[in-house]
Short mmCIF file of C-alpha atoms and ligand atoms in Angstrom, two decimals:
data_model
loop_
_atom_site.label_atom_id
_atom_site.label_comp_id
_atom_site.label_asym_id
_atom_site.label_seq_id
_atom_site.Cartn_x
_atom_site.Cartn_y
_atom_site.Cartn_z
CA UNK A 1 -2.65 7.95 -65.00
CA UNK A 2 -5.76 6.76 -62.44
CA UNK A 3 -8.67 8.90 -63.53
CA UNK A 4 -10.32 11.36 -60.43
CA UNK A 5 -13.28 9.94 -59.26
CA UNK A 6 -16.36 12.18 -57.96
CA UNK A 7 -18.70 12.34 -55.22
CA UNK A 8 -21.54 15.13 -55.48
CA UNK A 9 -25.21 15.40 -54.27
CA UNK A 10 -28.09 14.98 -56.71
CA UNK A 11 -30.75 16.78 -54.84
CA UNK A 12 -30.84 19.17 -52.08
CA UNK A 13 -27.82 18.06 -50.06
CA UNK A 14 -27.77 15.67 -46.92
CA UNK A 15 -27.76 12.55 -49.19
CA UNK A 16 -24.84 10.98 -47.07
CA UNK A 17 -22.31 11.96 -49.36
CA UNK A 18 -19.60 11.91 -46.44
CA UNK A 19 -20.32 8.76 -45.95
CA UNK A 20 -19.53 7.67 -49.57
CA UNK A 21 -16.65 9.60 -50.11
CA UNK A 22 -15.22 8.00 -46.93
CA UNK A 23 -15.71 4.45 -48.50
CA UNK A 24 -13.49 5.77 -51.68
CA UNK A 25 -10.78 7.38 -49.94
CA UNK A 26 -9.86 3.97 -48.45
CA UNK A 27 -8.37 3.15 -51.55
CA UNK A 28 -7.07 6.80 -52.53
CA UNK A 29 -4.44 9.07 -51.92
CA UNK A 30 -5.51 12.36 -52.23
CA UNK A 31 -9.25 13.07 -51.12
CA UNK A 32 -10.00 16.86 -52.23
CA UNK A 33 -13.17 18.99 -50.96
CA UNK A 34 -13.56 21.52 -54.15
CA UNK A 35 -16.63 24.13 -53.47
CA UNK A 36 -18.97 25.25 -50.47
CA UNK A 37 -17.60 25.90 -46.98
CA UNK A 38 -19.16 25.22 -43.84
CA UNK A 39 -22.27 26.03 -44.91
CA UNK A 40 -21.61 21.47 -45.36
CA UNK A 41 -21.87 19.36 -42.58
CA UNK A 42 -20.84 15.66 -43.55
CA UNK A 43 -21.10 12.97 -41.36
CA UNK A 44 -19.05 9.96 -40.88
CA UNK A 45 -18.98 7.11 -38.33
CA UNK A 46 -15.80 6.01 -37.74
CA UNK A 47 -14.78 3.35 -35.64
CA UNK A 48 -18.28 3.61 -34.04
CA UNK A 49 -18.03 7.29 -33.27
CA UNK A 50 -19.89 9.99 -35.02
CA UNK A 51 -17.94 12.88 -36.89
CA UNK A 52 -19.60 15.84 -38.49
CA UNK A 53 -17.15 17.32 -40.90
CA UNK A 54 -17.76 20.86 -42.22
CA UNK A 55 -14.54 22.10 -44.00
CA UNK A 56 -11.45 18.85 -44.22
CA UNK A 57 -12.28 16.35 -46.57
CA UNK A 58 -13.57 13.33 -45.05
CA UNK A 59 -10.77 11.40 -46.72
CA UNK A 60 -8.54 12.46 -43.57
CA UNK A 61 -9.98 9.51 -42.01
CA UNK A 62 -8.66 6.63 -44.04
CA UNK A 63 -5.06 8.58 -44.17
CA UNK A 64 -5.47 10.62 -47.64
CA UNK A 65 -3.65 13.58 -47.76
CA UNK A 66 -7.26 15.73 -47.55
CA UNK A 67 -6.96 19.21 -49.73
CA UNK A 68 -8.97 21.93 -49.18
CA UNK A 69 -9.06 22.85 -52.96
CA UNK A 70 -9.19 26.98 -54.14
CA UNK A 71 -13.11 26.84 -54.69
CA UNK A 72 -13.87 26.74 -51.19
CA UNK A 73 -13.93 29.45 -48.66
CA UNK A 74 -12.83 28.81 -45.21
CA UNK A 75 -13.61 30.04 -42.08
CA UNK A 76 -10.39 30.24 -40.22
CA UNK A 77 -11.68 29.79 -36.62
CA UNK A 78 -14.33 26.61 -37.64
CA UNK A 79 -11.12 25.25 -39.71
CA UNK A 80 -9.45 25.56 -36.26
CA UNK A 81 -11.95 23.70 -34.28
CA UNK A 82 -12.13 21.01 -36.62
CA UNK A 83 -8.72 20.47 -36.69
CA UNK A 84 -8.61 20.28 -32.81
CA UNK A 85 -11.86 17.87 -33.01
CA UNK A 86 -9.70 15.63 -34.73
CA UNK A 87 -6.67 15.49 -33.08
CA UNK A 88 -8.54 14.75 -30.12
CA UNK A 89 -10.04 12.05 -31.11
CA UNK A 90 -6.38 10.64 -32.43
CA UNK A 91 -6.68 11.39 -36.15
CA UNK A 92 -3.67 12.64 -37.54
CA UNK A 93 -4.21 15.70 -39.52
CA UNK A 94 -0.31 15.95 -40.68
CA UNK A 95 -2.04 15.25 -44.05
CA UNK A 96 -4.28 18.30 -44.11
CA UNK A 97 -3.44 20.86 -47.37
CA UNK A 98 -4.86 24.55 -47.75
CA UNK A 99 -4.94 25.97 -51.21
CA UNK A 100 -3.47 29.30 -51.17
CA UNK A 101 -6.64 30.79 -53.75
CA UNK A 102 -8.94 29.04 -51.48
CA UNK A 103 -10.96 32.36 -50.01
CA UNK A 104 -11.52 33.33 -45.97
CA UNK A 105 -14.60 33.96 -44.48
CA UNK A 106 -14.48 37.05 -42.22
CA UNK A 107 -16.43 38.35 -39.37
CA UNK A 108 -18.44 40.93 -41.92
CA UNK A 109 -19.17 38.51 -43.82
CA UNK A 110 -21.37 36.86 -42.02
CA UNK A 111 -22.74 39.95 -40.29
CA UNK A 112 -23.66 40.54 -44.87
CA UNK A 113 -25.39 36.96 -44.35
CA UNK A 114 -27.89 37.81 -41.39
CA UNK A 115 -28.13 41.16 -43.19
CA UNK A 116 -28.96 40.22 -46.64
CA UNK A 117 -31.33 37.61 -45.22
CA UNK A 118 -33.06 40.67 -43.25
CA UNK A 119 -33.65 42.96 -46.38
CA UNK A 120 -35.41 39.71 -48.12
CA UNK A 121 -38.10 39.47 -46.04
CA UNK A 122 -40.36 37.01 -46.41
CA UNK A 123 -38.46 35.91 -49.64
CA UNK A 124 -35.17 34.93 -47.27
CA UNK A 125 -33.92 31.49 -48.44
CA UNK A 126 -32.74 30.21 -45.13
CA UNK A 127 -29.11 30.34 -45.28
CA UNK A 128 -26.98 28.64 -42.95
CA UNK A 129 -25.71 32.19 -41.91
CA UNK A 130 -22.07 31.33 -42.21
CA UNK A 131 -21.36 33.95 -44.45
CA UNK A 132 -20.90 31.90 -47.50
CA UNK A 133 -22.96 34.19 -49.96
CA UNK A 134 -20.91 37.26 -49.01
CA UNK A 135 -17.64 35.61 -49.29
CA UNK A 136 -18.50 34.42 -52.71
CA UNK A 137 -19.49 38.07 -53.85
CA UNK A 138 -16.51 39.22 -52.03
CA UNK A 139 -14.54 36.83 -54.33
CA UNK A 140 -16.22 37.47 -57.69
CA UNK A 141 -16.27 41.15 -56.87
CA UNK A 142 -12.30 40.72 -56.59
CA UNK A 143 -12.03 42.61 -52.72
CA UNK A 144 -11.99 38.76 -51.37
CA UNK A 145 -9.02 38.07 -49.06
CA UNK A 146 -7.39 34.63 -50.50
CA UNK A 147 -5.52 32.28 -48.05
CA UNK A 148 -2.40 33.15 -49.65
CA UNK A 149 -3.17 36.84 -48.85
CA UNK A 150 -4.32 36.16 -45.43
CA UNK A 151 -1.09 34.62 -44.12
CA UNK A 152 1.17 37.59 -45.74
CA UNK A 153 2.06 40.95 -44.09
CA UNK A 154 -0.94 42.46 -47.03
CA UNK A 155 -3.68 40.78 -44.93
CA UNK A 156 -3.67 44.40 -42.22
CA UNK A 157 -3.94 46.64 -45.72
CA UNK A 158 -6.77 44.23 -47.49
CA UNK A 159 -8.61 43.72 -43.82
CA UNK A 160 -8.54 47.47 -43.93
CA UNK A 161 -10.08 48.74 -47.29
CA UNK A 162 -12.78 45.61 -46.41
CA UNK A 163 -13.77 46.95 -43.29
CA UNK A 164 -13.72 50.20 -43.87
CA UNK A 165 -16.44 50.04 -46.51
CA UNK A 166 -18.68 47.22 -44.43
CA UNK A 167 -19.12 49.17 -41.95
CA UNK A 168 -20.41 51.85 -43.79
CA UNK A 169 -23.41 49.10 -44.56
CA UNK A 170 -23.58 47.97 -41.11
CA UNK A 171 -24.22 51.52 -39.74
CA UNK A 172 -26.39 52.28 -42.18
CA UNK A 173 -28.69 49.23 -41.24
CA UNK A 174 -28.04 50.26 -37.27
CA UNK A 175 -25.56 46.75 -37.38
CA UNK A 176 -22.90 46.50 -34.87
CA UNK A 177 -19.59 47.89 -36.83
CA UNK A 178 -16.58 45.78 -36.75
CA UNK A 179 -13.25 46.82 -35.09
CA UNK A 180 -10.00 46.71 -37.22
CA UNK A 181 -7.63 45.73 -34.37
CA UNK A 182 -9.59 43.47 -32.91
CA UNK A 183 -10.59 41.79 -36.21
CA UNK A 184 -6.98 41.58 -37.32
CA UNK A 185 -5.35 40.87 -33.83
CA UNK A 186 -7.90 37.49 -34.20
CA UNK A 187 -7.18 36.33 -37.83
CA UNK A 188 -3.57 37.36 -37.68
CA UNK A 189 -3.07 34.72 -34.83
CA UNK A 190 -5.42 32.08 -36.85
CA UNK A 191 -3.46 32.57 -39.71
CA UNK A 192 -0.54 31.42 -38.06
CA UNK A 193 -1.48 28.71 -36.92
CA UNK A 194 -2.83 27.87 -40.57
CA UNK A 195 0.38 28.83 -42.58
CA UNK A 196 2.09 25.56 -42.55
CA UNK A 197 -1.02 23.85 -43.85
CA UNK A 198 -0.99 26.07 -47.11
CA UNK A 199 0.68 25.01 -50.49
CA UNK A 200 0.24 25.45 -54.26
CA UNK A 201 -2.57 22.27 -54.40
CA UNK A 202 -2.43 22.70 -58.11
CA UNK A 203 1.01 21.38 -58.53
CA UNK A 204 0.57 19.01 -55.01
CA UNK A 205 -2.67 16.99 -57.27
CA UNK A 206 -1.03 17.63 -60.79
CA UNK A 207 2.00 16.05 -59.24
CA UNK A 208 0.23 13.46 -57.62
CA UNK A 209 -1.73 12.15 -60.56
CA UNK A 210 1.58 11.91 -62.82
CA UNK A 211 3.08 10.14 -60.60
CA UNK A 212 0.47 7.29 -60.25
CA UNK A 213 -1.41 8.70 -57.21
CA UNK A 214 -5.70 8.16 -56.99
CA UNK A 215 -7.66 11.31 -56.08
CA UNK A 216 -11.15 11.42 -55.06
CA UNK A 217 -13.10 14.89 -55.12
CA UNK A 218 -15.98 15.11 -52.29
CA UNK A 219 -18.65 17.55 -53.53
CA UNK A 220 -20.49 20.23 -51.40
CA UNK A 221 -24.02 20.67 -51.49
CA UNK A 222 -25.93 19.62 -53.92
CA UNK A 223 -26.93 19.95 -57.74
CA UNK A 224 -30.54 21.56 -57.04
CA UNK A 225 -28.77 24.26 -54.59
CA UNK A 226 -25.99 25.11 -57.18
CA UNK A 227 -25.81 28.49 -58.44
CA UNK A 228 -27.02 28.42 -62.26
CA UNK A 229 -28.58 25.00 -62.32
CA UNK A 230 -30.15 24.85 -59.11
CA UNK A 231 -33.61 26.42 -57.88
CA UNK A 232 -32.56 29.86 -58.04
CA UNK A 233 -32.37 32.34 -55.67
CA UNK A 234 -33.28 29.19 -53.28
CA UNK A 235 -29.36 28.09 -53.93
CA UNK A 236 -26.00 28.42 -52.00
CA UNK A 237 -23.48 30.63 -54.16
CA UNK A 238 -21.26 28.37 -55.55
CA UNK A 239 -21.23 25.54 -58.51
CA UNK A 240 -21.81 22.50 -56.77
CA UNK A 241 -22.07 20.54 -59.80
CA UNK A 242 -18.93 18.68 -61.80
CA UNK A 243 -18.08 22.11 -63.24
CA UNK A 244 -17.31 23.56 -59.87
CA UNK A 245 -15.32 20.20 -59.20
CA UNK A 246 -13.21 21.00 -61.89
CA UNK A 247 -12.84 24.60 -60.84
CA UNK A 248 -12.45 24.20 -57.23
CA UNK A 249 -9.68 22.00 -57.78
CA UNK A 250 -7.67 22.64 -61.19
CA UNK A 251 -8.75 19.37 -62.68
CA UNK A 252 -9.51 18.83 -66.06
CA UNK A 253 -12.54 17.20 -67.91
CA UNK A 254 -10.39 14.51 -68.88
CA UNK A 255 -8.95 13.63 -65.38
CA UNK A 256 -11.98 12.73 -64.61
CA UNK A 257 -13.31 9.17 -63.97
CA UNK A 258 -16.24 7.74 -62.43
CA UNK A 259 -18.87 10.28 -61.21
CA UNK A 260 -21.21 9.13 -58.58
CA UNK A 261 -24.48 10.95 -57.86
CA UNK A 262 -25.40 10.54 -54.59
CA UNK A 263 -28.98 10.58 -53.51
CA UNK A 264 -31.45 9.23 -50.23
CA UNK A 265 -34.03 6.28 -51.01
CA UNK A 266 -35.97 9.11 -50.19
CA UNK A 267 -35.46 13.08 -50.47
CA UNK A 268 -34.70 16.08 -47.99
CA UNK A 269 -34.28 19.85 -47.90
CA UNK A 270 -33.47 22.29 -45.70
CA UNK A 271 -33.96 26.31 -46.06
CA UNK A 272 -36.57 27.61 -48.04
CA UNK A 273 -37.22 26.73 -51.90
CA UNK A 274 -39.88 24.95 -54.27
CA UNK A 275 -39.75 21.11 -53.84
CA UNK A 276 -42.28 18.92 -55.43
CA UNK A 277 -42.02 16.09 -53.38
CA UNK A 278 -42.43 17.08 -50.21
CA UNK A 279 -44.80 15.31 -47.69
CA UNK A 280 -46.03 17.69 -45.34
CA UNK A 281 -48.12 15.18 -43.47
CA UNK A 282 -47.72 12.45 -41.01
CA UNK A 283 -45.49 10.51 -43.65
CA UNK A 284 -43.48 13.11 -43.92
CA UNK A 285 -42.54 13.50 -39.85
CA UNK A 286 -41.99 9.56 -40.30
CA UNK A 287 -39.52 9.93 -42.54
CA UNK A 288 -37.75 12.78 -40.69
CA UNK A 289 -37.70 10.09 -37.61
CA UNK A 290 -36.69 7.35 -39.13
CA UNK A 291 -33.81 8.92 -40.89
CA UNK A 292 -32.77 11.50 -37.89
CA UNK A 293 -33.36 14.16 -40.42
CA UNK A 294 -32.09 16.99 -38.85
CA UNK A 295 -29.34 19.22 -39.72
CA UNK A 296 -25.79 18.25 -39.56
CA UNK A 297 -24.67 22.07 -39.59
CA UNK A 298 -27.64 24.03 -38.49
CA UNK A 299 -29.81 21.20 -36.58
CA UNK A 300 -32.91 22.49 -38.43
CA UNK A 301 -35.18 19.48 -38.78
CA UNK A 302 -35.21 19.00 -42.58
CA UNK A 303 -38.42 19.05 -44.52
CA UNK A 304 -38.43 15.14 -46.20
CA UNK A 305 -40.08 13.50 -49.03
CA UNK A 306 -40.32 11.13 -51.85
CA UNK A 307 -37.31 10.27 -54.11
CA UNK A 308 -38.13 12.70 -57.47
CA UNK A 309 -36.84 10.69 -60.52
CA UNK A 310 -37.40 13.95 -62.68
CA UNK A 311 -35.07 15.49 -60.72
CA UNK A 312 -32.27 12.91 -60.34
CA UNK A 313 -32.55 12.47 -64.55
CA UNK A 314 -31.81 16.18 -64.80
CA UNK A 315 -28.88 15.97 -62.06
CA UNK A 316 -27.55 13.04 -64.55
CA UNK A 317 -27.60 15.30 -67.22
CA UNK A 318 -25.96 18.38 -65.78
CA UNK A 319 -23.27 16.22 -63.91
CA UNK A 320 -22.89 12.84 -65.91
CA UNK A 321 -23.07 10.44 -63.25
CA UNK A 322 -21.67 7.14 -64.40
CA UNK A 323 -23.16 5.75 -60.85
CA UNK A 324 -25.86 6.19 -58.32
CA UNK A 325 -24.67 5.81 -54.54
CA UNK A 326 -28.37 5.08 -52.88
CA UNK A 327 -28.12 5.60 -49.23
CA UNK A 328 -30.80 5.18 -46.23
CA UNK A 329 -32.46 2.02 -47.96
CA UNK A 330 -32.95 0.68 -44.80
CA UNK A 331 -35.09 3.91 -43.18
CA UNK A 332 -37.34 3.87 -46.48
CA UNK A 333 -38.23 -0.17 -45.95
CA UNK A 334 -39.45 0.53 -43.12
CA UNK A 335 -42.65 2.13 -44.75
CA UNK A 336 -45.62 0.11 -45.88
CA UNK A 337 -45.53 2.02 -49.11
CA UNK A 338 -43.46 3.74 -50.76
CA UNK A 339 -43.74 6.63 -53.76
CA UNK A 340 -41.25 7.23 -56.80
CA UNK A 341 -42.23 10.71 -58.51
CA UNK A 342 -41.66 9.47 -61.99
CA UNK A 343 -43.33 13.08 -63.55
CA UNK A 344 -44.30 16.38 -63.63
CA UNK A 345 -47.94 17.70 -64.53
CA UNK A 346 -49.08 20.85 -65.04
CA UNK A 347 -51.92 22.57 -65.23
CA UNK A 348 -53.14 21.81 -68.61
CA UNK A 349 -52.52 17.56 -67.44
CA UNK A 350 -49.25 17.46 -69.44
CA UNK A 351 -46.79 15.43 -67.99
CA UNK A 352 -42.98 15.98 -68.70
CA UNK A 353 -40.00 14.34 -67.54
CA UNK A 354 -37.55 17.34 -68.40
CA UNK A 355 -36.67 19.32 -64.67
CA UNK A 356 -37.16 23.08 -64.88
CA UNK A 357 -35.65 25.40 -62.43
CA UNK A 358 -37.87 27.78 -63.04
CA UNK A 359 -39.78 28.38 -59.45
CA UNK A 360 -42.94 30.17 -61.56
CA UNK A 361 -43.22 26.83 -63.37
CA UNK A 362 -41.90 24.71 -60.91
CA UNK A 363 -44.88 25.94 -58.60
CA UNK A 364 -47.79 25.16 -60.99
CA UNK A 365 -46.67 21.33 -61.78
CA UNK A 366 -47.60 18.52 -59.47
CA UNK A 367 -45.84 15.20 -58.70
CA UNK A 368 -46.86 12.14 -60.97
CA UNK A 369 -46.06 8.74 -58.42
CA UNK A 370 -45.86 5.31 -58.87
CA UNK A 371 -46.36 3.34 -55.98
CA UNK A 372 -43.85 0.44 -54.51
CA UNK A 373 -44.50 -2.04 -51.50
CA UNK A 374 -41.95 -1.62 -48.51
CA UNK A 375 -42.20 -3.42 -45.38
CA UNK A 376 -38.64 -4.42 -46.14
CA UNK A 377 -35.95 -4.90 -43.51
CA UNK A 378 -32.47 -4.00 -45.44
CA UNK A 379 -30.41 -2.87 -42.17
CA UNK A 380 -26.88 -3.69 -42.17
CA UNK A 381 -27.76 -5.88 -45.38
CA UNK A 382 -23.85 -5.85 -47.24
CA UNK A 383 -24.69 -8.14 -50.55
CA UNK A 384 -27.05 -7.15 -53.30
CA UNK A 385 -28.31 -10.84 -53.65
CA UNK A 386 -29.75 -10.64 -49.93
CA UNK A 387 -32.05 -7.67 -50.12
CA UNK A 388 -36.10 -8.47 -50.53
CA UNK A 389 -37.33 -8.66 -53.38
CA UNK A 390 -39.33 -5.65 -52.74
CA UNK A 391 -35.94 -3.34 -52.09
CA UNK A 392 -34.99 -4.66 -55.51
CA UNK A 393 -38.10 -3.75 -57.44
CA UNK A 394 -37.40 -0.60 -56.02
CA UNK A 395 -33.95 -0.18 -56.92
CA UNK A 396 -34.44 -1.98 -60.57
CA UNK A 397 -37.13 1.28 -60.83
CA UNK A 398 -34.89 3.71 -60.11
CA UNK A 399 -32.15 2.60 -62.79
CA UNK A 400 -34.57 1.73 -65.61
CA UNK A 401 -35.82 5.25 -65.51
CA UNK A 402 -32.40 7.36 -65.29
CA UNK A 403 -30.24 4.24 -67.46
CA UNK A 404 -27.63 4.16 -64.44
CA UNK A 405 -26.70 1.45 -62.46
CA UNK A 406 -27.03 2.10 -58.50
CA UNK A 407 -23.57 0.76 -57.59
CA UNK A 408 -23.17 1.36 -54.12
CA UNK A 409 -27.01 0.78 -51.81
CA UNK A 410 -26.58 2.38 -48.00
CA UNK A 411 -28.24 0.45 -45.49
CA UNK A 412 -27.11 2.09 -42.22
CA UNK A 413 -25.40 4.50 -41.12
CA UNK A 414 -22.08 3.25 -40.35
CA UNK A 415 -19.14 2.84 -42.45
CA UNK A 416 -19.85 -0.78 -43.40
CA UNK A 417 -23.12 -0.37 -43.71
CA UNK A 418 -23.02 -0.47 -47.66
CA UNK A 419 -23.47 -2.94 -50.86
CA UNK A 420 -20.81 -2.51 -53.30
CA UNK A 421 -22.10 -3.78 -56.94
CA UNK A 422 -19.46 -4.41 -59.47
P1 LIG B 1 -23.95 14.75 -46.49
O1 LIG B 1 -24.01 16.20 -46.17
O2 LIG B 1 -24.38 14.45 -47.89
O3 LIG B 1 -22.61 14.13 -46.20
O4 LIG B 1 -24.99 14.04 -45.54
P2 LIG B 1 -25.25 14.33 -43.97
O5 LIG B 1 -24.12 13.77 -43.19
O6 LIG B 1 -25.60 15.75 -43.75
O7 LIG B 1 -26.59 13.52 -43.73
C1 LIG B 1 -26.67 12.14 -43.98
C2 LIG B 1 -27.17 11.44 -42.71
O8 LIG B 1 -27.58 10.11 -43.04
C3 LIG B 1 -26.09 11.26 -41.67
O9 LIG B 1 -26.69 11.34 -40.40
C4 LIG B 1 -25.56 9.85 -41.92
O10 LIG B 1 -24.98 9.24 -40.77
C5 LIG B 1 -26.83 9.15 -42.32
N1 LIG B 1 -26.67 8.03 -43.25
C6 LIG B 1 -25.90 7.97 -44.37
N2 LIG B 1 -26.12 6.83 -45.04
C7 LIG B 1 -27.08 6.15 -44.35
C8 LIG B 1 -27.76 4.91 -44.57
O11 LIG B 1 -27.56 4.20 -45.54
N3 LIG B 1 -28.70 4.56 -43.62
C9 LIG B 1 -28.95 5.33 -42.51
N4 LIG B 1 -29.88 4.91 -41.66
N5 LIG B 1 -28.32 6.50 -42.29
C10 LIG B 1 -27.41 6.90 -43.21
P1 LIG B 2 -24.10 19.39 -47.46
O1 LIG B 2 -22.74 19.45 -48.12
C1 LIG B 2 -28.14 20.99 -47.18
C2 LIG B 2 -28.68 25.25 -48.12
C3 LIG B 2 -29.13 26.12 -46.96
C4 LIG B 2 -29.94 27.16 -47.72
C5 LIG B 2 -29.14 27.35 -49.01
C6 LIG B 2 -28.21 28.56 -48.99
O2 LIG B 2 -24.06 18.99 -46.04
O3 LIG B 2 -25.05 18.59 -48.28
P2 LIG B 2 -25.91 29.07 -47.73
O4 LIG B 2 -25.58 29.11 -46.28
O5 LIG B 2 -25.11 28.08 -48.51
O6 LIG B 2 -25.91 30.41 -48.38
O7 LIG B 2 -27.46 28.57 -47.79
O8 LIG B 2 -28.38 26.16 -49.18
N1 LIG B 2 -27.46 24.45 -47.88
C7 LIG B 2 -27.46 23.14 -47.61
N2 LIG B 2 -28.48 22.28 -47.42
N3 LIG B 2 -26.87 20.54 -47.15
C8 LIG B 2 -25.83 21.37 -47.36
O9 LIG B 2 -24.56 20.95 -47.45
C9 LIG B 2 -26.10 22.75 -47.57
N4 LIG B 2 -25.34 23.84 -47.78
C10 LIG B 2 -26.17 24.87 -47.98
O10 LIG B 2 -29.91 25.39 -46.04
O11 LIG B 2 -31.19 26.64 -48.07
MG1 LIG B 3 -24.90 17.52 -44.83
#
């Protein structure tokens, strides 16, 4: 049986993991997206032309069959859109499977996100207001509406209780109140259209694996926003690390193969949060420039900094990465210098190495760097042998401090635009 490999983000999301997943599906079947909703925005340039995927699986575009796995929540009418975006552009989305425990997002759901976000103040965390939070609570709280529910005659019952009770909320915050007829008249007709996309994706990748088939998982997110190990509150509200691979999808520790961390020569974060590395100077806009940092999903202009090896040793703990996919080496040569955070101080001038999630603690410890010479030009560069030396004194410092090889180097943005090391 082909073990699962796994794509997930190391840091604060954004790393290009879109991009890398992409590359793997090629040579998969089944390419699964196991946590988040569109709260992700991955981008992938295919056949020149620029895709920003939010909910199907970015293996759709090398042919996978691309499974929306149970630990994701949908939004019905973005699904929708996406699906059209694609089939306009001539990519078949035959291919496209719905888990029926995969949860929907519904209208007061994200009228709970812009509320929530209200009554914290000046403590918000900068959600991408899609309603993801809600849904999740919705979901733990067991009055969620799962796919399986929302294309069955129970959806008008469940829809009902729901609203019934938001709306109390919503009134009692002077929030516009939801109708029920209008609501359901909307879904009902989305779910519809979705019905034919939903199966049992348990049995569809169990199936597949016995019988040969490779599957790829594309994580959401990121392992500093996920909910227990990341910066919390300043997290989304699902696991976005290997355990919420395995959940969102029915996979099992031993299915899985190769885990790939994905991370930026550099670092990024958008929404509130603590975040050592941060360059809130002219470096920092630099970066954001050079890199087009700016939101895939929300278009907020990322904050951007150094590459925090403290950080990226604690996402190889939590997620066992047996590889390092390095993307945007390229933008970072492009710097005269370059800084590696390879510690924490505090205020008593001790430096560790372990990552705490604690934002108290996280708030008192500063950044220890090491410096590196850039001026490198690594664009479209496709063989490890050709990059500078300077790009590889870089890279060499990167693995010697977490003890994992970087096996795949991005060095543009385009599909190509990668070094594959064996
Ligand atoms: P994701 O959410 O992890 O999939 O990442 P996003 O798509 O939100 O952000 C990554 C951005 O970096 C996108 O605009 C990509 O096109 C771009 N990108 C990915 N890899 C590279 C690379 O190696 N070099 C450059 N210059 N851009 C890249
Ligand atoms: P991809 O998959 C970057 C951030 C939001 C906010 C916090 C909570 O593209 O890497 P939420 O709407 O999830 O409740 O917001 O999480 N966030 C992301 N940041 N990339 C993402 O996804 C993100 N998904 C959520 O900005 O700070
Ligand atoms: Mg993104």
């Amino acid at each position: 049986m082909h073990k699962v490999d796994v794509v997930i983000g190391a840091f604060f999301g954004d790393e290009g993991k879109g991009k890398i997943i992409d590359y793997l599906s090629v040579k998969s079947d089944i390419s699964v997206r196991c946590a988040g909703g569109n709260n992700a925005g991955h981008t992938i340039v295919f056949d020149g032309k620029k895709f920003a995927m939010h909910l199907i699986p970015s293996g759709i575009f090398s042919g996978a069959i691309a499974v929306i796995g149970n630990g994701v929540v949908i939004d019905p009418a973005v699904l929708l859109d996406e699906i059209k975006m694609l089939e306009d552009a001539g990519i078949s989305i035959e291919n496209l499977k719905i888990s029926s425990k995969a949860h929907i997002i519904l209208p007061y759901h994200k009228e709970y996100d812009l509320l929530e976000e209200e009554i914290r103040g000046e403590n918000k965390i900068g959600t991408t207001k899609r309603g993801i939070g809600p849904t999740y609570s919705d979901k733990m709280s067991r009055f969620g509406i799962r796919v399986e529910d929302f294309i069955s005659p129970k959806f008008y019952d469940l829809l009902k209780q729901n609203l019934e009770n938001k709306n109390k909320l919503l009134a009692l915050y002077n929030m516009k109140t939801l109708e029920l007829d209008e609501v359901f008249e909307e879904y009902s007709q989305y779910a519809k259209i979705l019905k034919p996309y939903v199966c049992d994706t348990v049995s569809l990748i169990h199936n597949a694996l016995e019988s040969n088939k490779k599957v790829v998982c594309e994580g959401a997110q990121a392992t500093l926003l996920d909910i227990d190990f990341g910066t919390y509150p300043f997290v989304t509200s699902s696991n976005t690390t290997i355990g919420g691979i395995l959940n969102g999808s029915s996979l099992n520790a031993s299915n899985i193969g190769r885990v790939y961390g994905v991370i930026k020569a550099y670092s990024s974060r958008v929404g509130e949060g603590p975040y050592l590395t941060e360059i809130n100077d002219a470096t920092g806009d630099l970066i954001r420039e050079l890199g087009h940092e700016y939101g895939t999903t929300t278009k907020r202009p990322r904050r951007c900094g150094w590459l925090d090896l403290v950080a990226l040793k604690y996402a190889v703990r939590v997620n066992g990465f047996t590889d390092i996919a390095m993307n945007h080496l390229d933008t970072i040569g492009k710097l005269n210098e370059i800084k590696l955070c390879v510690g924490y101080c505090d205020e008593n001038g001790i430096v560790t190495t372990d990552y705490t999630t604690n934002t108290d603690e996280l708030s008192k410890m500063k950044p220890v760097y090491q410096t590196f010479e850039g001026n490198f030009d690594a664009t479209g560069v496709r063989k490890f042998n050709k990059l500078p030396k300077n790009a590889k004194a870089y890279i060499k410092a990167i693995e010697n401090f977490i003890n994992v090889q970087v096996s795949i180097i991005g060095t543009g943005p385009d599909r190509e635009d990668l070094i594959v090391r064996k």
